[in-house]
Coordinates of C-alpha atoms (C1' of nucleotides) in Angstrom, one line a residue:
Chain A
M1 CA -22.9 17.8 -0.6
D2 CA -23.7 14.7 -1.3
Q3 CA -21.3 12.2 0.7
P4 CA -22.3 9.4 2.7
R5 CA -22.7 10.2 6.3
Y6 CA -20.0 7.8 7.6
L7 CA -17.7 9.8 5.1
R8 CA -18.9 13.0 6.5
L9 CA -18.5 12.4 9.6
A10 CA -15.2 10.6 9.2
A11 CA -13.6 13.7 7.5
L12 CA -15.1 15.7 10.5
I13 CA -13.2 13.7 12.7
R14 CA -10.0 13.5 10.4
R15 CA -9.9 17.4 10.1
Q16 CA -9.8 17.7 14.0
I17 CA -6.6 15.4 14.0
V18 CA -5.1 16.9 11.5
T19 CA -5.7 20.4 12.8
G20 CA -4.6 18.5 16.2
E21 CA -7.6 19.8 18.2
L22 CA -8.0 16.4 18.5
A23 CA -4.4 15.4 20.1
A24 CA -2.4 12.1 19.4
G25 CA -3.7 9.4 22.1
T26 CA -6.7 11.1 23.1
R27 CA -9.9 9.2 23.5
L28 CA -12.5 9.7 21.1
P29 CA -16.3 9.5 22.7
A30 CA -17.6 5.9 22.0
R31 CA -19.3 4.7 19.5
Q32 CA -23.1 5.8 21.2
D33 CA -22.1 8.9 22.7
L34 CA -20.6 9.4 18.9
A35 CA -23.6 8.4 17.1
A36 CA -26.1 10.3 19.6
E37 CA -24.1 13.5 20.1
H38 CA -24.3 13.7 16.0
G39 CA -27.9 12.3 15.6
V40 CA -26.6 9.2 13.8
A41 CA -27.4 5.1 13.7
E42 CA -24.1 3.4 15.5
G43 CA -23.2 2.0 12.4
V44 CA -22.3 5.3 10.6
V45 CA -19.6 5.8 13.7
R46 CA -19.0 2.3 13.5
E47 CA -18.2 2.9 9.6
A48 CA -16.7 6.2 10.0
I49 CA -13.7 5.0 12.3
R50 CA -12.9 2.0 10.1
Q51 CA -12.6 5.0 7.0
L52 CA -10.4 6.5 10.3
A53 CA -8.6 3.5 11.3
Q54 CA -7.8 2.3 7.2
E55 CA -6.5 5.5 6.8
G56 CA -3.8 5.4 10.3
H57 CA -5.7 8.2 11.9
V58 CA -7.2 5.9 15.0
V59 CA -6.3 2.5 16.4
S60 CA -9.3 0.9 18.2
R61 CA -8.6 -1.0 20.9
P62 CA -11.9 -3.7 22.4
G63 CA -13.4 -2.7 25.5
A64 CA -10.8 -0.1 25.8
G65 CA -11.8 2.9 23.0
V66 CA -10.9 4.0 20.0
F67 CA -7.4 6.4 20.3
V68 CA -6.0 9.1 17.9
R69 CA -2.8 7.7 16.4
E70 CA 0.6 8.0 17.7
R71 CA 2.2 8.7 14.4
P72 CA 5.2 6.7 15.1
T73 CA 8.4 8.5 12.6
A74 CA 9.2 5.9 9.7
R75 CA 12.4 5.1 9.4
R76 CA 14.4 5.6 6.5
I77 CA 16.2 2.0 5.4
V78 CA 18.6 2.5 3.0
R79 CA 18.8 0.7 0.6
S80 CA 21.7 2.4 -1.9
W81 CA 23.4 5.2 -0.6
Y82 CA 25.5 5.9 -3.7
R83 CA 27.9 9.2 -2.6
E84 CA 25.5 10.0 -0.1
R85 CA 28.1 9.3 2.2
R86 CA 30.0 12.1 0.9
A87 CA 30.5 15.6 3.7
G88 CA 28.0 18.2 3.0
S89 CA 25.1 16.4 1.3
P90 CA 22.2 17.2 3.4
F91 CA 21.7 13.4 3.6
A92 CA 24.7 13.0 5.5
A93 CA 22.9 13.9 8.3
A94 CA 20.7 11.1 8.3
L95 CA 23.6 8.8 8.2
L96 CA 25.3 10.0 11.2
E97 CA 22.0 9.1 13.2
Q98 CA 21.8 5.2 12.7
G99 CA 19.7 3.8 15.2
S100 CA 20.6 0.3 16.8
R101 CA 21.1 -2.4 14.8
G102 CA 19.1 -5.1 16.7
G103 CA 19.4 -8.2 15.8
W104 CA 17.8 -11.5 13.8
M105 CA 16.5 -14.9 13.8
Y106 CA 16.9 -17.2 11.0
E107 CA 15.5 -20.7 10.0
S108 CA 17.7 -22.5 7.0
A109 CA 16.7 -25.5 5.0
T110 CA 17.4 -27.1 1.9
I111 CA 13.8 -27.2 -0.5
Q112 CA 12.9 -27.5 -4.0
A113 CA 12.5 -23.8 -5.4
P114 CA 9.3 -23.3 -6.1
P115 CA 8.2 -21.7 -9.7
E116 CA 8.6 -18.2 -9.0
V117 CA 12.0 -18.8 -7.5
R118 CA 12.9 -20.9 -10.2
T119 CA 12.3 -18.4 -12.8
R120 CA 14.1 -15.4 -11.0
L121 CA 16.7 -17.9 -10.5
A122 CA 17.0 -19.1 -13.9
L123 CA 17.3 -22.4 -12.7
D124 CA 16.7 -24.9 -15.0
E125 CA 13.5 -28.0 -14.7
P126 CA 13.5 -29.6 -11.2
S127 CA 15.1 -33.2 -11.5
G128 CA 12.3 -35.5 -9.6
D129 CA 11.9 -33.8 -6.4
A130 CA 15.5 -33.0 -5.2
S131 CA 16.2 -29.7 -3.2
D132 CA 18.3 -27.3 -5.2
V133 CA 18.0 -24.1 -3.3
M134 CA 18.9 -23.3 0.6
H135 CA 16.2 -21.1 1.9
T136 CA 16.3 -18.7 4.5
R137 CA 13.6 -17.1 6.1
Y138 CA 14.9 -14.3 8.5
V139 CA 13.2 -12.0 11.1
F140 CA 15.2 -8.8 11.8
T141 CA 14.3 -6.6 14.9
G142 CA 15.2 -3.3 16.4
D143 CA 14.4 -2.2 19.7
D144 CA 12.8 -5.5 20.6
Q145 CA 10.5 -5.4 17.9
P146 CA 10.3 -7.0 14.3
W147 CA 10.1 -4.9 11.8
M148 CA 11.5 -7.0 8.5
L149 CA 11.2 -10.3 7.5
S150 CA 13.3 -11.6 4.4
D151 CA 12.6 -15.2 2.4
S152 CA 16.3 -15.7 0.7
Y153 CA 17.2 -18.4 -1.7
E154 CA 20.2 -19.5 -2.8
P155 CA 21.3 -22.4 -5.5
L156 CA 22.7 -25.4 -4.0
S157 CA 24.8 -25.8 -7.2
L158 CA 26.9 -22.7 -6.3
T159 CA 27.5 -23.2 -2.4
K160 CA 26.7 -27.0 -1.5
G161 CA 29.5 -28.4 -0.1
T162 CA 31.2 -25.3 0.5
I163 CA 31.9 -23.7 3.9
A164 CA 28.9 -20.8 2.0
A165 CA 26.3 -23.3 2.1
F166 CA 24.6 -22.5 5.5
P167 CA 24.2 -18.3 5.6
E168 CA 24.3 -18.2 9.1
D169 CA 26.2 -21.2 10.1
G170 CA 29.8 -21.7 10.1
P171 CA 32.8 -19.2 9.5
L172 CA 31.0 -16.9 7.5
A173 CA 27.8 -16.5 9.7
G174 CA 26.0 -12.9 9.4
R175 CA 28.8 -11.7 6.8
G176 CA 25.9 -11.5 4.3
V177 CA 25.4 -12.7 0.9
T178 CA 28.1 -11.0 -1.1
H179 CA 30.6 -11.9 1.9
R180 CA 29.9 -15.5 1.6
M181 CA 29.7 -15.8 -2.1
A182 CA 33.2 -13.8 -2.3
E183 CA 34.8 -16.7 -0.1
I184 CA 33.7 -19.1 -2.6
G185 CA 34.7 -16.9 -6.0
V186 CA 31.2 -15.6 -6.7
L187 CA 32.0 -11.9 -6.9
V188 CA 28.5 -10.4 -6.6
D189 CA 28.8 -7.3 -8.5
D190 CA 25.2 -6.0 -9.4
W191 CA 22.0 -5.4 -7.5
V192 CA 18.2 -5.3 -8.7
E193 CA 15.1 -4.7 -6.3
D194 CA 11.8 -4.5 -7.7
V195 CA 9.4 -2.1 -4.8
T196 CA 6.0 -2.5 -4.5
A197 CA 3.1 -2.4 -1.7
R198 CA -0.2 -4.8 -0.5
P199 CA -1.7 -5.8 2.2
A200 CA 0.2 -7.6 4.9
A201 CA -1.4 -11.4 4.6
P202 CA -2.1 -12.8 8.2
G203 CA 1.5 -14.2 9.2
E204 CA 3.0 -11.6 8.1
A205 CA 0.8 -9.4 10.2
K206 CA 1.6 -11.4 13.0
A207 CA 5.4 -12.0 12.2
L208 CA 5.4 -8.0 12.6
G209 CA 3.3 -7.1 15.1
I210 CA 0.9 -5.1 13.0
A211 CA -2.7 -4.7 12.2
P212 CA -3.5 -7.8 9.7
G213 CA -4.4 -6.0 6.6
S214 CA -2.0 -2.9 7.3
I215 CA -0.1 -1.7 4.8
V216 CA 3.8 -3.7 3.7
L217 CA 6.7 -2.8 1.2
T218 CA 7.9 -5.4 -0.6
V219 CA 11.0 -5.7 -2.2
A220 CA 11.7 -8.3 -4.4
R221 CA 15.7 -7.9 -4.6
T222 CA 18.2 -10.2 -6.8
Y223 CA 22.2 -10.6 -6.5
L224 CA 24.0 -11.2 -10.0
A225 CA 27.2 -12.0 -10.1
D226 CA 28.7 -11.5 -13.9
G227 CA 25.1 -11.1 -15.4
R228 CA 23.4 -14.2 -13.3
P229 CA 21.0 -13.8 -10.4
V230 CA 22.7 -15.9 -7.7
E231 CA 20.5 -15.0 -4.6
V232 CA 17.5 -13.6 -4.8
A233 CA 15.0 -12.6 -1.5
D234 CA 11.8 -11.5 -0.7
I235 CA 11.9 -8.8 1.9
V236 CA 8.4 -7.5 3.4
I237 CA 8.3 -4.7 6.2
P238 CA 6.0 -2.5 7.4
A239 CA 4.9 0.6 5.3
E240 CA 3.3 2.3 8.1
T241 CA 6.9 2.7 9.8
S242 CA 9.3 2.7 7.3
V243 CA 10.7 4.5 4.3
L244 CA 13.0 2.3 1.1
G245 CA 16.1 4.9 0.3
Y246 CA 17.3 4.6 -2.9
S247 CA 19.9 7.2 -4.5
G248 CA 22.6 7.2 -7.6
P249 CA 24.0 8.9 -10.5
V250 CA 21.8 11.0 -12.7
G251 CA 24.3 9.7 -15.8
D252 CA 22.7 6.5 -15.7
R253 CA 18.8 7.2 -14.8
V254 CA 16.5 7.2 -17.8
E255 CA 14.2 10.5 -18.0
E256 CA 12.1 11.5 -15.5
W257 CA 8.9 10.2 -16.4
A258 CA 10.4 7.0 -16.8
D259 CA 10.5 4.4 -19.4
I260 CA 7.8 1.7 -18.7
S261 CA 8.4 -2.3 -19.7
A262 CA 5.8 -5.2 -19.0
R263 CA 6.9 -7.3 -16.9
Chain B
M1 CA -12.3 -23.0 14.9
D2 CA -12.0 -19.5 16.7
Q3 CA -12.6 -17.3 13.9
P4 CA -15.5 -15.0 13.1
R5 CA -18.0 -16.1 10.8
Y6 CA -16.9 -13.4 8.2
L7 CA -13.3 -14.6 8.2
R8 CA -14.6 -17.8 8.2
L9 CA -16.6 -17.4 4.8
A10 CA -13.9 -15.1 4.1
A11 CA -11.6 -17.8 3.8
L12 CA -13.8 -20.2 1.9
I13 CA -14.7 -18.0 -0.9
R14 CA -11.2 -16.9 -1.4
R15 CA -9.8 -20.6 -1.3
Q16 CA -12.4 -20.6 -4.3
I17 CA -10.7 -18.2 -5.9
V18 CA -7.2 -18.8 -5.2
T19 CA -8.0 -22.7 -6.3
G20 CA -9.8 -21.5 -9.7
E21 CA -13.0 -22.8 -9.2
L22 CA -14.0 -19.8 -8.9
A23 CA -12.4 -17.9 -12.3
A24 CA -11.7 -14.3 -12.6
G25 CA -15.0 -12.5 -14.0
T26 CA -16.5 -15.0 -11.9
R27 CA -19.8 -13.5 -10.4
L28 CA -20.5 -14.4 -6.7
P29 CA -24.1 -14.6 -5.8
A30 CA -25.7 -12.1 -4.3
R31 CA -25.1 -11.4 -1.1
Q32 CA -28.7 -12.5 0.0
D33 CA -28.2 -15.5 -1.7
L34 CA -24.8 -16.1 -0.1
A35 CA -26.3 -15.3 2.9
A36 CA -28.9 -17.9 2.8
E37 CA -26.5 -20.1 1.7
H38 CA -24.4 -20.4 4.1
G39 CA -26.8 -19.2 6.9
V40 CA -25.9 -16.7 7.9
A41 CA -26.8 -12.6 8.0
E42 CA -26.5 -10.6 5.7
G43 CA -24.0 -7.6 7.5
V44 CA -21.9 -11.2 7.7
V45 CA -21.7 -11.4 4.0
R46 CA -21.4 -7.9 3.5
E47 CA -18.3 -8.2 5.9
A48 CA -16.8 -11.2 4.2
I49 CA -16.9 -9.6 0.6
R50 CA -15.3 -6.1 2.3
Q51 CA -12.5 -8.6 3.3
L52 CA -11.8 -9.9 -0.4
A53 CA -12.3 -6.7 -1.8
Q54 CA -9.2 -5.4 0.6
E55 CA -7.3 -8.1 -0.5
G56 CA -7.8 -7.6 -4.0
H57 CA -9.8 -11.3 -4.7
V58 CA -13.1 -9.4 -5.5
V59 CA -14.3 -6.0 -7.1
S60 CA -18.0 -5.2 -6.4
R61 CA -19.8 -2.9 -8.9
P62 CA -22.7 -1.2 -7.5
G63 CA -25.9 -2.8 -9.1
A64 CA -24.1 -5.4 -11.3
G65 CA -22.4 -7.9 -8.9
V66 CA -19.2 -8.6 -7.1
F67 CA -16.7 -10.3 -9.2
V68 CA -13.5 -12.4 -9.3
R69 CA -11.1 -10.0 -10.1
E70 CA -8.9 -10.1 -13.4
R71 CA -5.2 -9.7 -11.9
P72 CA -3.7 -6.7 -14.5
T73 CA 0.1 -7.9 -14.9
A74 CA 1.9 -5.1 -13.3
R75 CA 4.2 -3.0 -15.4
R76 CA 7.9 -2.5 -14.2
I77 CA 8.8 0.9 -13.8
V78 CA 12.3 1.8 -14.3
R79 CA 13.7 4.5 -11.4
S80 CA 17.4 3.7 -12.2
W81 CA 18.7 1.0 -14.7
Y82 CA 22.4 0.7 -13.8
R83 CA 23.6 -2.0 -16.5
E84 CA 20.6 -3.2 -17.2
R85 CA 21.0 -2.0 -20.5
R86 CA 23.9 -4.5 -20.7
A87 CA 23.4 -7.3 -22.9
G88 CA 23.2 -11.0 -21.8
S89 CA 21.2 -8.8 -19.1
P90 CA 18.1 -11.5 -17.9
F91 CA 16.4 -7.8 -17.4
A92 CA 17.7 -6.5 -21.1
A93 CA 14.8 -8.8 -22.5
A94 CA 12.2 -6.5 -19.9
L95 CA 13.2 -3.0 -21.5
L96 CA 13.0 -4.5 -25.2
E97 CA 8.9 -4.9 -24.8
Q98 CA 8.7 -0.7 -23.9
G99 CA 5.6 0.2 -23.7
S100 CA 3.5 2.8 -25.5
R101 CA 4.8 6.2 -23.8
G102 CA 1.9 7.8 -23.3
G103 CA 1.5 11.6 -22.1
W104 CA 0.9 13.8 -19.7
M105 CA -1.6 17.0 -18.5
Y106 CA 0.1 19.1 -16.6
E107 CA -0.4 22.9 -14.8
S108 CA 2.3 25.0 -13.7
A109 CA 1.9 27.6 -10.7
T110 CA 4.4 30.1 -8.9
I111 CA 3.9 29.6 -4.8
Q112 CA 5.1 29.9 -1.6
A113 CA 6.5 26.2 -0.8
P114 CA 4.9 24.5 1.8
P115 CA 6.9 24.1 5.3
E116 CA 7.9 20.6 4.2
V117 CA 9.0 21.5 0.9
R118 CA 11.0 24.1 2.1
T119 CA 13.0 22.0 4.1
R120 CA 13.6 18.7 1.2
L121 CA 14.7 22.2 -0.7
A122 CA 16.8 23.4 1.6
L123 CA 15.1 27.0 1.3
D124 CA 15.5 30.0 3.7
E125 CA 12.4 31.4 5.3
P126 CA 9.9 33.0 3.2
S127 CA 9.4 36.5 2.8
G128 CA 6.3 37.6 3.3
D129 CA 4.2 35.7 0.8
A130 CA 6.3 35.6 -2.2
S131 CA 6.2 33.2 -4.4
D132 CA 9.1 30.9 -4.1
V133 CA 9.1 27.9 -6.1
M134 CA 7.6 26.7 -9.4
H135 CA 5.0 24.0 -8.8
T136 CA 4.1 21.7 -11.5
R137 CA 1.1 18.8 -11.1
Y138 CA 1.2 15.8 -13.4
V139 CA -0.9 13.7 -14.3
F140 CA 1.1 10.9 -16.3
T141 CA -1.2 8.7 -19.0
G142 CA -0.5 5.4 -21.0
D143 CA -2.9 4.0 -22.9
D144 CA -5.2 6.2 -21.9
Q145 CA -5.3 5.4 -18.4
P146 CA -3.5 7.4 -15.4
W147 CA -0.9 5.5 -13.8
M148 CA 0.9 8.6 -12.6
L149 CA 0.6 11.2 -10.1
S150 CA 3.7 14.0 -9.9
D151 CA 3.8 17.2 -7.9
S152 CA 7.1 18.8 -8.9
Y153 CA 8.7 21.7 -6.9
E154 CA 11.0 24.2 -8.0
P155 CA 13.3 27.3 -6.6
L156 CA 12.6 29.9 -8.2
S157 CA 15.7 31.4 -7.2
L158 CA 17.9 29.2 -9.3
T159 CA 15.2 29.1 -12.6
K160 CA 13.4 32.8 -12.4
G161 CA 13.6 34.6 -15.7
T162 CA 15.2 31.8 -17.6
I163 CA 14.4 30.1 -20.1
A164 CA 14.0 26.7 -17.5
A165 CA 11.9 28.7 -15.9
F166 CA 9.0 26.9 -16.6
P167 CA 8.7 23.2 -17.4
E168 CA 6.7 22.5 -19.7
D169 CA 6.7 25.6 -21.6
G170 CA 9.1 27.3 -24.0
P171 CA 12.0 25.7 -25.8
L172 CA 13.0 22.8 -23.4
A173 CA 9.0 22.0 -23.0
G174 CA 9.1 18.3 -22.2
R175 CA 12.7 17.4 -22.0
G176 CA 12.8 17.0 -18.1
V177 CA 14.6 18.4 -14.9
T178 CA 18.1 17.8 -15.4
H179 CA 17.9 18.8 -19.6
R180 CA 16.2 21.6 -18.6
M181 CA 18.2 23.0 -15.5
A182 CA 21.4 21.5 -17.6
E183 CA 20.7 24.5 -20.2
I184 CA 21.1 27.4 -17.4
G185 CA 23.9 25.8 -16.2
V186 CA 23.0 23.4 -13.0
L187 CA 24.2 20.5 -13.5
V188 CA 22.1 18.1 -11.8
D189 CA 24.0 15.1 -11.2
D190 CA 22.5 12.7 -8.0
W191 CA 19.2 11.5 -7.2
V192 CA 17.5 10.3 -4.3
E193 CA 14.1 8.1 -3.6
D194 CA 12.1 8.1 -0.6
V195 CA 9.6 5.4 -1.0
T196 CA 6.6 4.0 0.5
A197 CA 3.1 2.9 0.9
R198 CA -0.1 4.5 2.2
P199 CA -4.1 4.3 1.2
A200 CA -4.7 6.2 -1.5
A201 CA -6.3 10.0 -0.8
P202 CA -9.4 10.4 -2.3
G203 CA -8.5 13.0 -4.7
E204 CA -5.7 10.7 -5.6
A205 CA -7.8 8.2 -5.7
K206 CA -9.8 9.9 -8.7
A207 CA -7.0 11.0 -10.5
L208 CA -5.7 7.8 -11.0
G209 CA -9.3 5.8 -11.3
I210 CA -8.6 3.5 -8.6
A211 CA -10.8 2.5 -6.3
P212 CA -10.5 5.2 -2.7
G213 CA -8.3 3.2 0.1
S214 CA -6.1 1.1 -2.3
I215 CA -2.8 1.6 -2.0
V216 CA -0.4 3.5 -3.5
L217 CA 2.8 3.9 -3.8
T218 CA 4.7 7.4 -2.7
V219 CA 8.3 8.1 -3.4
A220 CA 9.8 11.6 -2.8
R221 CA 12.5 12.0 -5.1
T222 CA 15.4 14.7 -4.8
Y223 CA 17.3 16.0 -7.8
L224 CA 20.9 16.8 -6.3
A225 CA 23.5 19.1 -7.8
D226 CA 26.5 19.2 -6.6
G227 CA 25.0 18.1 -3.8
R228 CA 22.7 21.2 -3.1
P229 CA 19.1 19.7 -3.8
V230 CA 17.6 21.8 -6.8
E231 CA 13.8 20.0 -7.6
V232 CA 11.8 17.9 -5.2
A233 CA 8.8 15.8 -6.5
D234 CA 6.2 13.5 -4.9
I235 CA 4.7 11.1 -6.9
V236 CA 2.1 9.3 -6.2
I237 CA 1.5 5.0 -8.0
P238 CA -1.1 2.8 -7.9
A239 CA 0.8 -0.1 -6.0
E240 CA -1.5 -2.8 -7.4
T241 CA -0.3 -2.9 -11.6
S242 CA 3.4 -1.5 -10.8
V243 CA 6.7 -2.3 -9.6
L244 CA 9.6 0.3 -9.3
G245 CA 12.4 -1.0 -10.5
Y246 CA 15.8 0.2 -8.5
S247 CA 19.4 -1.6 -9.6
G248 CA 23.1 -0.4 -8.5
P249 CA 26.7 -1.6 -8.3
V250 CA 27.4 -3.9 -5.1
G251 CA 30.4 -2.0 -4.3
D252 CA 28.5 0.8 -3.0
R253 CA 25.8 -1.0 -1.2
V254 CA 25.5 -1.6 2.6
E255 CA 25.5 -4.8 4.0
E256 CA 22.3 -6.7 3.3
W257 CA 20.3 -6.0 6.4
A258 CA 20.1 -2.0 5.8
D259 CA 21.3 0.3 8.4
I260 CA 18.4 2.2 9.8
S261 CA 18.8 5.9 9.9
A262 CA 16.2 8.0 11.8
R263 CA 14.4 10.3 9.4
Chain C
dT1 C1' -36.9 3.7 -25.3
dC2 C1' -38.4 2.1 -21.4
dG3 C1' -39.8 -0.1 -17.1
dA4 C1' -39.1 -3.7 -13.8
dA5 C1' -36.5 -6.2 -11.6
dT6 C1' -32.1 -6.8 -9.4
dT7 C1' -27.9 -5.7 -6.6
dT8 C1' -24.6 -3.4 -4.1
dG9 C1' -24.0 0.8 -1.1
dT10 C1' -25.8 2.8 3.0
dG11 C1' -28.7 3.3 7.1
dC12 C1' -31.2 2.3 11.0
dG13 C1' -31.6 -0.7 15.8
dT14 C1' -31.0 -4.4 18.6
dA15 C1' -28.4 -8.2 21.0
dT16 C1' -24.3 -11.0 22.4
dG17 C1' -19.3 -11.8 23.3
dT18 C1' -15.2 -10.4 25.0
dA19 C1' -11.4 -7.2 26.1
dT20 C1' -10.2 -3.5 29.3
dC21 C1' -10.4 -0.7 33.1
Chain D
dG1 C1' -16.4 -8.6 39.4
dG2 C1' -19.0 -4.8 37.2
dA3 C1' -18.8 -1.2 33.9
dT4 C1' -17.7 0.1 29.9
dA5 C1' -16.4 -0.1 25.4
dC6 C1' -15.4 -2.9 20.8
dA7 C1' -16.1 -6.6 17.9
dT8 C1' -19.5 -9.3 16.0
dA9 C1' -24.2 -10.8 14.4
dC10 C1' -28.9 -10.1 13.0
dG11 C1' -32.3 -8.7 10.4
dC12 C1' -34.6 -4.8 8.2
dA13 C1' -35.4 -0.9 4.7
dC14 C1' -34.4 1.9 1.3
dA15 C1' -31.7 4.4 -2.7
dA16 C1' -29.1 4.3 -7.0
dA17 C1' -26.7 1.8 -11.0
dT18 C1' -26.8 -2.2 -13.5
dT19 C1' -29.2 -5.1 -16.3
dC20 C1' -32.4 -7.4 -19.6
dG21 C1' -36.3 -8.3 -21.6

DNA sequence: TCGAATTTGTGCGTATGTATC
DNA sequence: GGATACATACGCACAAATTCG
């Protein structure tokens, strides 16, 4: 056994946690006590705790102590539900237990699309510094808790001057992209989502009420109408408490060791 | 400014990196030098570096130094490609640039399914300690680099005694779940994938050749035949270098602020 | 080929600030 | 308000990996 002391100590405590010997909510002994108990320096305990905190096993509160984490049950966020509504599906049950829908806050402004968004929306070169997209920033809440951030971009060339211009204003408020676009004759028929994960940026962590640096899932969504992108959104969701659910028919699916394409 | 010193130092270096002042590949000054240069203790530098490393801005190699990270371009792993083959799609181009397919290693064994897998496969109570699933562990490689792990479970009740029993043996080797199942009359028609992310477990980090604790995407996949699960797999992919691509028709899709269901 | 210098990873002990109880 | 506990900070030391002459 050639492992650093702090990893051995972390492994020891981790075992106690996963076996239930240390129940959720339990407070660990103070750093000094743990250090004395195991005959190591305080710094070793600190590193061990840090390790366990990063793994999500414990959470430390200044002045109070280090506590075994209550594991919040993850919510399954349905991103596509091909056939999942079908009776008899093992997943139909889950759909019946839908939680409260909660609400959302937003802020809209017309801006000039940043380069990355330009690419995704297939926009032409910007003309001067004229605004060319409607940018809407959402914070979704459920149970009085923020659980998802979204930055949406829609080309003004589509919506300008129509009743669909402002996503959350006018008669179509809150109807969603696809409905709103339909009202102005743009038929959104495809969606594409690119999913990955990264540490939360400080601002995101604050907005979501999670620890800075904790993991978030990011979804880069594109809505297409007849093959052309008509809306893109950058969605950020805490990974710890969320699972994204996708489904589809096997016929349209690639072999299970998926093909790779350069991005 | 009320921030801890190590965060201020991290912010300072981060700014130099994102502005390009410190180019990718550049070596940072040694800990002691940075400490002296900024008039702080070595520990402060250590914390700052740790912070930047967690954000993925730098990578440290023992004995060598701390280097500004080369940003590997992420691969887009297509998990469903509804209509993406269609010509004219903005994503069709990506599909043409398919990389080398690489290969995979595997290891199969019959085991008694662990509780979590039992649930997902809707298996009955275990009878004694009899094996009831075929467990296959995959390591997928591309460009001589592991990039995906997968643990697959198939009920023996379906495949036992057939030519499809061993996923990677016999005439159907390497044909994939859906083809193999089809050969024994099981028509896989649906798939469901639950995506989330977490820090890599030590074993996973080692198998994938990534830093321990770095972020991995996990995909819990289920293949269904006529609504019944016939295979489940736990897939692990480094988040840093990968994007999972999903797509589908809008008609089957829920409003964009997705419904939530308890898991 | 080999050894010396450099650099990170780890560990020790201590002290102060600040949040919690 | 006092005691407790974590977050941060200081300074030092040694082992192992790497680099380079």
